[in-house]
Tab-separated table of C-alpha atoms in Angstrom:
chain	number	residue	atom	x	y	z
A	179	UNK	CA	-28.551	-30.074	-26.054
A	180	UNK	CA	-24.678	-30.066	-24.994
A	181	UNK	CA	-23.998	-27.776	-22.421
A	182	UNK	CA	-19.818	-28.257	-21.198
A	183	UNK	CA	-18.809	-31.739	-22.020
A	184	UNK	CA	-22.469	-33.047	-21.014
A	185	UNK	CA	-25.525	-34.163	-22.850
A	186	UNK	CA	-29.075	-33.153	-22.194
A	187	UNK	CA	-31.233	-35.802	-23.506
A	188	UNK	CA	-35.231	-34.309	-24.306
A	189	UNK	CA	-37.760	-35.886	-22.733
A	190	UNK	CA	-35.889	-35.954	-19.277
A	191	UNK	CA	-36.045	-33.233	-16.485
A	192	UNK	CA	-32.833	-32.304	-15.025
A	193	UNK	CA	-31.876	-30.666	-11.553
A	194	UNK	CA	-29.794	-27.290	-11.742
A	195	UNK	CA	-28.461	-26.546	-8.242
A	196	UNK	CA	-27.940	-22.893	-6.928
A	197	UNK	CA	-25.210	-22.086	-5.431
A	198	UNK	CA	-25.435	-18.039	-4.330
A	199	UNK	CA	-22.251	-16.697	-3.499
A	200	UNK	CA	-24.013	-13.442	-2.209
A	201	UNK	CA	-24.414	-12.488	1.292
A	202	UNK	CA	-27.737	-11.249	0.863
A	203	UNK	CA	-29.543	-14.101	-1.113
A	204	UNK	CA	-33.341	-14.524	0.208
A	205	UNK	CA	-32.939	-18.257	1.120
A	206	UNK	CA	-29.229	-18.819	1.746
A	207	UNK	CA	-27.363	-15.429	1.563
A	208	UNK	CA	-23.975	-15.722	3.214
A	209	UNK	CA	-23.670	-19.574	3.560
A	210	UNK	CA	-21.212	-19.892	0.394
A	211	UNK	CA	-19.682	-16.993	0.497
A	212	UNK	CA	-16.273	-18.403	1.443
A	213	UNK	CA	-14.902	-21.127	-1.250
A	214	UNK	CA	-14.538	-24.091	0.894
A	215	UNK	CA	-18.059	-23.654	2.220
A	216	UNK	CA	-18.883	-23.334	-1.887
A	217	UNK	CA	-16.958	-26.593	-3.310
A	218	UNK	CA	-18.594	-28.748	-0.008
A	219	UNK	CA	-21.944	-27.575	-0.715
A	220	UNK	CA	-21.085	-28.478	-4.853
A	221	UNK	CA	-19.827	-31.750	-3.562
A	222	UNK	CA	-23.281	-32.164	-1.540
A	223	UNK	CA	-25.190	-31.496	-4.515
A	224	UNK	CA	-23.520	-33.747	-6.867
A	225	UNK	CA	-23.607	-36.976	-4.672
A	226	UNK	CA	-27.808	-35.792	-4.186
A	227	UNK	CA	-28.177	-36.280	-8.027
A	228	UNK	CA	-27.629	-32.733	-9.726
A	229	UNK	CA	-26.652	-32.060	-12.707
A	230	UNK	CA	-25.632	-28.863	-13.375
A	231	UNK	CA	-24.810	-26.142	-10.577
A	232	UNK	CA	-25.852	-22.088	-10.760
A	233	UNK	CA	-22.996	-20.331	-9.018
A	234	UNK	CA	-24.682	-16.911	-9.063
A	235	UNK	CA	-22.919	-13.217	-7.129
A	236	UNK	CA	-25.713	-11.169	-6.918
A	237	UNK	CA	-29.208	-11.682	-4.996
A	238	UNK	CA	-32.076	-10.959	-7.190
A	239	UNK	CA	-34.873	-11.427	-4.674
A	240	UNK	CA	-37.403	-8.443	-4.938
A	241	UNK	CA	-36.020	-5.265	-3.732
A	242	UNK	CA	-32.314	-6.355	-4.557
A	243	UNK	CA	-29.424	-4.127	-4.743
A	244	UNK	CA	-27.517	-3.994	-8.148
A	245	UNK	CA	-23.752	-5.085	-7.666
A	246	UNK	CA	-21.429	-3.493	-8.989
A	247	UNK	CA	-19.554	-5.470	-12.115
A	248	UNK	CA	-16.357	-5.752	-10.439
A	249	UNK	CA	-17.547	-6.802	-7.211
A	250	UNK	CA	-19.794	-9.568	-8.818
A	251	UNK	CA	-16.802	-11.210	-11.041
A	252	UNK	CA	-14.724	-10.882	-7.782
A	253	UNK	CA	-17.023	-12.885	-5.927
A	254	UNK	CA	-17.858	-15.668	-8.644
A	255	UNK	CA	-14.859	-16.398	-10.717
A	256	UNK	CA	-12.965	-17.348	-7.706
A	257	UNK	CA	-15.357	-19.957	-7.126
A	258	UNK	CA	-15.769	-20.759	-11.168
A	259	UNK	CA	-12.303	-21.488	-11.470
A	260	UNK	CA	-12.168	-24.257	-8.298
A	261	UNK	CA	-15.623	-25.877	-9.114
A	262	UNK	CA	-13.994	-26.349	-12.946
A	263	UNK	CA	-11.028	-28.069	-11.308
A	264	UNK	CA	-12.531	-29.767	-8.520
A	265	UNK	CA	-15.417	-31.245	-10.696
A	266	UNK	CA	-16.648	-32.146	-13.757
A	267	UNK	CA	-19.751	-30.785	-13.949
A	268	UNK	CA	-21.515	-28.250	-16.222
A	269	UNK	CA	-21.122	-24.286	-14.775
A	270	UNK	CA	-23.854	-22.292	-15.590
A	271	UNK	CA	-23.284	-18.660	-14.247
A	272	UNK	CA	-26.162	-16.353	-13.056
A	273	UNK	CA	-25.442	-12.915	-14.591
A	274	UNK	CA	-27.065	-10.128	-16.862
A	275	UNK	CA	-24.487	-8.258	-16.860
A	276	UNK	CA	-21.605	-9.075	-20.369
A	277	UNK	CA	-18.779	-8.284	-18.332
A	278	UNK	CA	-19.672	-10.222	-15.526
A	279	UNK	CA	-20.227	-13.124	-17.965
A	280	UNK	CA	-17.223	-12.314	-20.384
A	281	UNK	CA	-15.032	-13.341	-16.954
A	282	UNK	CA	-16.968	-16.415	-15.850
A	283	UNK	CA	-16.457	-17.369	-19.230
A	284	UNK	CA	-13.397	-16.834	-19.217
A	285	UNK	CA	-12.851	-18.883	-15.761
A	286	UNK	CA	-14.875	-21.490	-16.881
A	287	UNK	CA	-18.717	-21.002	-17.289
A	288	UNK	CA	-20.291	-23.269	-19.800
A	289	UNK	CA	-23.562	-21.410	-20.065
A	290	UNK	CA	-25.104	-18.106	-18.756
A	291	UNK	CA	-28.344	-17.703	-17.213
A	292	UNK	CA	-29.700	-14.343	-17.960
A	293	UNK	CA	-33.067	-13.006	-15.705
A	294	UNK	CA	-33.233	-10.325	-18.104
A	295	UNK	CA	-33.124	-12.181	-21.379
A	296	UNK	CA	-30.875	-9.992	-22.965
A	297	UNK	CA	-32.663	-7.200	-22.537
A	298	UNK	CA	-30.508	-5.600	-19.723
A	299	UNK	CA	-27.403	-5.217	-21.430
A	300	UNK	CA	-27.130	-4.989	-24.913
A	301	UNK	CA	-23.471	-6.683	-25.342
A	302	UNK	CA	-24.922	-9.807	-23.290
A	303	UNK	CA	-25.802	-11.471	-26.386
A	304	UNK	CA	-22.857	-10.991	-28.460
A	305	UNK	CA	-20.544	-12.148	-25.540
A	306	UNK	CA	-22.629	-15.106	-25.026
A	307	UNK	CA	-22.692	-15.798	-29.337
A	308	UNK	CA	-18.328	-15.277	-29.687
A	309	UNK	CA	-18.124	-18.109	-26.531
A	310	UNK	CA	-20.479	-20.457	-28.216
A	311	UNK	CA	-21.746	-21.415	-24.650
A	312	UNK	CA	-25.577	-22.187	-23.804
A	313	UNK	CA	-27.720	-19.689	-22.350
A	314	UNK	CA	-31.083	-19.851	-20.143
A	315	UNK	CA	-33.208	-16.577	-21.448
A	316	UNK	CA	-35.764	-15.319	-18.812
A	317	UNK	CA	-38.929	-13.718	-18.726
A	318	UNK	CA	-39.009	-10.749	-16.904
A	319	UNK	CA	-40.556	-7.238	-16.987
A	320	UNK	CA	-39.961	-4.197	-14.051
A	321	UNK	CA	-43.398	-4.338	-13.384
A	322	UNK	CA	-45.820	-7.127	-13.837
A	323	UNK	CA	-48.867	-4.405	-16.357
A	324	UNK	CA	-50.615	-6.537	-18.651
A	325	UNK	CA	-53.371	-6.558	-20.749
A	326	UNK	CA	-53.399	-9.919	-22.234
A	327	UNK	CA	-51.361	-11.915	-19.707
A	328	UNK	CA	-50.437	-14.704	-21.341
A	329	UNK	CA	-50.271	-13.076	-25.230
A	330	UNK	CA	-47.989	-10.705	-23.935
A	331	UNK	CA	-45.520	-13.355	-22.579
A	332	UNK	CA	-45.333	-15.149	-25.793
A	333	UNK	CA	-44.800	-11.982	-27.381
A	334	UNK	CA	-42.122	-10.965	-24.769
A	335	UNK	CA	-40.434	-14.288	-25.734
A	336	UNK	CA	-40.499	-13.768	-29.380
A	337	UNK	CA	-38.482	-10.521	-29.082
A	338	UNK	CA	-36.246	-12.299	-26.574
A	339	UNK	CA	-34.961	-15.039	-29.359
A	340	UNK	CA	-34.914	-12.812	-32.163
A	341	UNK	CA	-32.448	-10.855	-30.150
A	342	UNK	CA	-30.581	-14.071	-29.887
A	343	UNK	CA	-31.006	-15.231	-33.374
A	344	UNK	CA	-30.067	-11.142	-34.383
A	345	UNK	CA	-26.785	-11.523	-32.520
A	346	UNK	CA	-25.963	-15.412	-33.474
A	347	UNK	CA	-27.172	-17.597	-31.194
A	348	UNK	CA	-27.710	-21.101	-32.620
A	349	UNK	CA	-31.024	-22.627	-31.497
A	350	UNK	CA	-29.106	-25.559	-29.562
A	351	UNK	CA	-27.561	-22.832	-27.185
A	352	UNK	CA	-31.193	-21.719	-26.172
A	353	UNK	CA	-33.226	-22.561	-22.986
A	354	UNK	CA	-36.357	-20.339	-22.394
A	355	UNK	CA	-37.571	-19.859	-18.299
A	356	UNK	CA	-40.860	-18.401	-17.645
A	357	UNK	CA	-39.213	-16.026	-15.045
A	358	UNK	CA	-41.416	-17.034	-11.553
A	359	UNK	CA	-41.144	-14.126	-9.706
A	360	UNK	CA	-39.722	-11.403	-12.101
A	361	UNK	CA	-42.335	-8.898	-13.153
A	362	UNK	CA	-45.360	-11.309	-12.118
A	363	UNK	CA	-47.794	-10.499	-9.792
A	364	UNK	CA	-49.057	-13.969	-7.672
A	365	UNK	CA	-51.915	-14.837	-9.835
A	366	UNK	CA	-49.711	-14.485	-13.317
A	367	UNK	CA	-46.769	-16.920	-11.249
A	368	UNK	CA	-49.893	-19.879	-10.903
A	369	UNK	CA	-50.672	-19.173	-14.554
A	370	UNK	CA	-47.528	-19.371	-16.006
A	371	UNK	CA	-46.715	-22.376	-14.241
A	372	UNK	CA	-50.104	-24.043	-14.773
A	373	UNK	CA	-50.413	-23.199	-18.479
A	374	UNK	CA	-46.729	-23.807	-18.702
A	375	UNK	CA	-46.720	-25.873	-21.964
A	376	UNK	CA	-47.354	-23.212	-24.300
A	377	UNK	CA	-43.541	-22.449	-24.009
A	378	UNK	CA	-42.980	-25.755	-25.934
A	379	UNK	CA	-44.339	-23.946	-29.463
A	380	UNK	CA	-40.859	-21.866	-29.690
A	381	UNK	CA	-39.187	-25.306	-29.442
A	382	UNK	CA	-36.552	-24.889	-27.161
A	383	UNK	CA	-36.341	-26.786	-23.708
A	384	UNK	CA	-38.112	-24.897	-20.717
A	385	UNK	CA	-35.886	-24.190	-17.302
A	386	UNK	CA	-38.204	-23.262	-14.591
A	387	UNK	CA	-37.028	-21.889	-11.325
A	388	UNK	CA	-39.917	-21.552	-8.363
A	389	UNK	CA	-37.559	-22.661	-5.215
A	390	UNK	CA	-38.695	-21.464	-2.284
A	391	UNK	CA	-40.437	-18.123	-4.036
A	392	UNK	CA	-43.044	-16.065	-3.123
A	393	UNK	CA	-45.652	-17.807	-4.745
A	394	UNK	CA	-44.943	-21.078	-2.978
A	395	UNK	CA	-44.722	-18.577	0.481
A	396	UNK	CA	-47.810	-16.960	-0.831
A	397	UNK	CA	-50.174	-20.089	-1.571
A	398	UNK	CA	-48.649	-21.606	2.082
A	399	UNK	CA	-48.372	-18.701	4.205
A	400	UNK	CA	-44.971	-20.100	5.051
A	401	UNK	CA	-41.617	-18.575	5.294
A	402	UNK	CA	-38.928	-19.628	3.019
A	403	UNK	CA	-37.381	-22.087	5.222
A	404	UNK	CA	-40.382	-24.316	5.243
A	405	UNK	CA	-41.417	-23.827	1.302
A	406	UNK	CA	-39.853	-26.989	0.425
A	407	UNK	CA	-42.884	-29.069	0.198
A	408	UNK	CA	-44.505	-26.641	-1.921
A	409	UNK	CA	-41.329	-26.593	-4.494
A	410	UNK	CA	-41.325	-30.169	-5.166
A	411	UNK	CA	-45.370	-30.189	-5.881
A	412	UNK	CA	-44.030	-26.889	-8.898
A	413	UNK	CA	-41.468	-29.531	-9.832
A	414	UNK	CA	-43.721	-32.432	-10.288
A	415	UNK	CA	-46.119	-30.266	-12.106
A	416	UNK	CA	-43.338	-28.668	-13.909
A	417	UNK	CA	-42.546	-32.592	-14.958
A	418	UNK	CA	-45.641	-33.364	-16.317
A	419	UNK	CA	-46.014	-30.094	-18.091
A	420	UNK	CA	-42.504	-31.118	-19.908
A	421	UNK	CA	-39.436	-29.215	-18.347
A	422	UNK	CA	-36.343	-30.174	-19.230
A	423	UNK	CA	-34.433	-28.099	-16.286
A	424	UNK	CA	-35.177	-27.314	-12.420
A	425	UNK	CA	-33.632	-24.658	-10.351
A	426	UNK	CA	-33.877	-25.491	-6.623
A	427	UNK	CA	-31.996	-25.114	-3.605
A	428	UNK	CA	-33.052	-28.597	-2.437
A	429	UNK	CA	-31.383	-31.004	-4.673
A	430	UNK	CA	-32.328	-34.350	-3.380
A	431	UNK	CA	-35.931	-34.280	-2.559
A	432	UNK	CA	-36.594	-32.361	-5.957
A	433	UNK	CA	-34.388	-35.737	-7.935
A	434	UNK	CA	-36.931	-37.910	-6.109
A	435	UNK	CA	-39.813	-36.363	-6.916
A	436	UNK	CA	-38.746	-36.138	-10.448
A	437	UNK	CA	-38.105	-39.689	-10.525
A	438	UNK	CA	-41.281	-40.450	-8.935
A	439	UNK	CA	-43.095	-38.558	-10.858
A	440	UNK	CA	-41.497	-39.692	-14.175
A	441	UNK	CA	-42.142	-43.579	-12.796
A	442	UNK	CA	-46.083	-42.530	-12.741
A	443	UNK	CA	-46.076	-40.784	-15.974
A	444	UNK	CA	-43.397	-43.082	-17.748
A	445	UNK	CA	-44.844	-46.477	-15.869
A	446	UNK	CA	-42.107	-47.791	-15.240
């Protein structure tokens, strides 16, 4: 898929690097807040092999606070606008909110990345349709009640594409994310992310975002400043199970254990 001027090639697993320009992120709240700190951290990234950053303006760790829309664009598209001009590197902006997205768009966003899979706002989809940009569609609920765990996902992300299909968005646009952390309790997290390749019968290519979570905190009994070992075994996993995107905080040691992991599967 193209997302910006670049090409995503199937087959190969990609590192998306966050960038939170929120002062109240879980992991790194407040250390990007200002736009040099931003663009040197982008900078970082880039020479530590990613490929594609996540500038996001609002925390959504559990518990979060809803920003307001004007506050949000106020604190990304500052940032949107100098990462376009500083670099050439695919934006993806983390919003579920349409005007939030409308501006990033607008600055310069080449995809959005939606926790709520269209679901929260029902003008995300036509926003993200008139830009023609790509989009990453989460799972998510607002609590994690199931029946039939893992039927109930793949029904969740069946009504999640035919909202984007409804409202014009063209199968190349689409990546689908499991949603690690939203609306999962522990257990369903280590499901989704063990049974991960059921994903690949919709036929779009799977983001998955477990950086320094809960679950990894959970399984370790570590705080999130010491869940980095436990991110890149997700990522490896994530690998073999055929992702196409990562989300993580620590660019560098997730690209070599990507590579490493690809030179086991691939042989080479």
């Amino acid at each position: 898929m193209k997302i910006g001027k670049k090409e995503f090639i199937a087959g190969n697993t990609y590192v998306m690097g966050i960038l939170n320009v929120t002062p109240d992120s879980f992991s790194d709240g407040g250390k990007y807040v200002k736009i040099d700190g931003a663009l040197f951290h982008v900078d970082e990234m880039i020479k530590e092999g990613m490929e594609i950053v996540d500038i996001g303006g609002e925390s959504t760790r559990p518990g979060y606070a809803i920003v307001p829309d004007e506050e949000e664009i106020d604190r990304v598209v500052p940032v949107i606008e100098k990462v376009k001009s500083e670099f050439d590197i695919p934006i993806s902006l983390d919003t579920y909110k349409s005007k939030v997205a409308s501006a990033g768009i607008a600055a310069g966003a080449d995809m959005i990345n939606d926790i709520w899979g269209l679901k929260y706002d029902d003008k995300m989809a036509e926003v993200i349709t008139e830009a023609g940009v790509a989009c990453c569609l989460t799972h998510n609920r607002k609590d994690a009640d199931y029946k039939d765990y893992m039927s109930e996902i793949l029904l969740d992300f069946e009504d999640i594409i035919e909202l984007a299909r409804g409202a014009g968005i063209s199968d190349e646009k689409i990546i689908i994310d499991p949603g690690i952390g939203f609306g999962k309790t522990y257990e369903n997290n280590l499901e989704i992310i063990r049974r991960l390749e059921v994903l690949h019968s919709f036929g779009y290519p799977i983001m998955i975002g477990t950086s320094r979570k809960s679950v990894i905190g959970q399984a370790l009994d570590l705080p999130e400043s010491e869940r980095v070992e436990g991110t890149l075994v997700t990522t490896a996993f994530s690998v073999k199970k055929g992702a196409m995107f990562v989300r993580v905080h620590d660019v560098k040691e997730n690209v070599r254990a990507i590579r490493m992991t690809r030179a086991i599967l691939d042989g080479r």
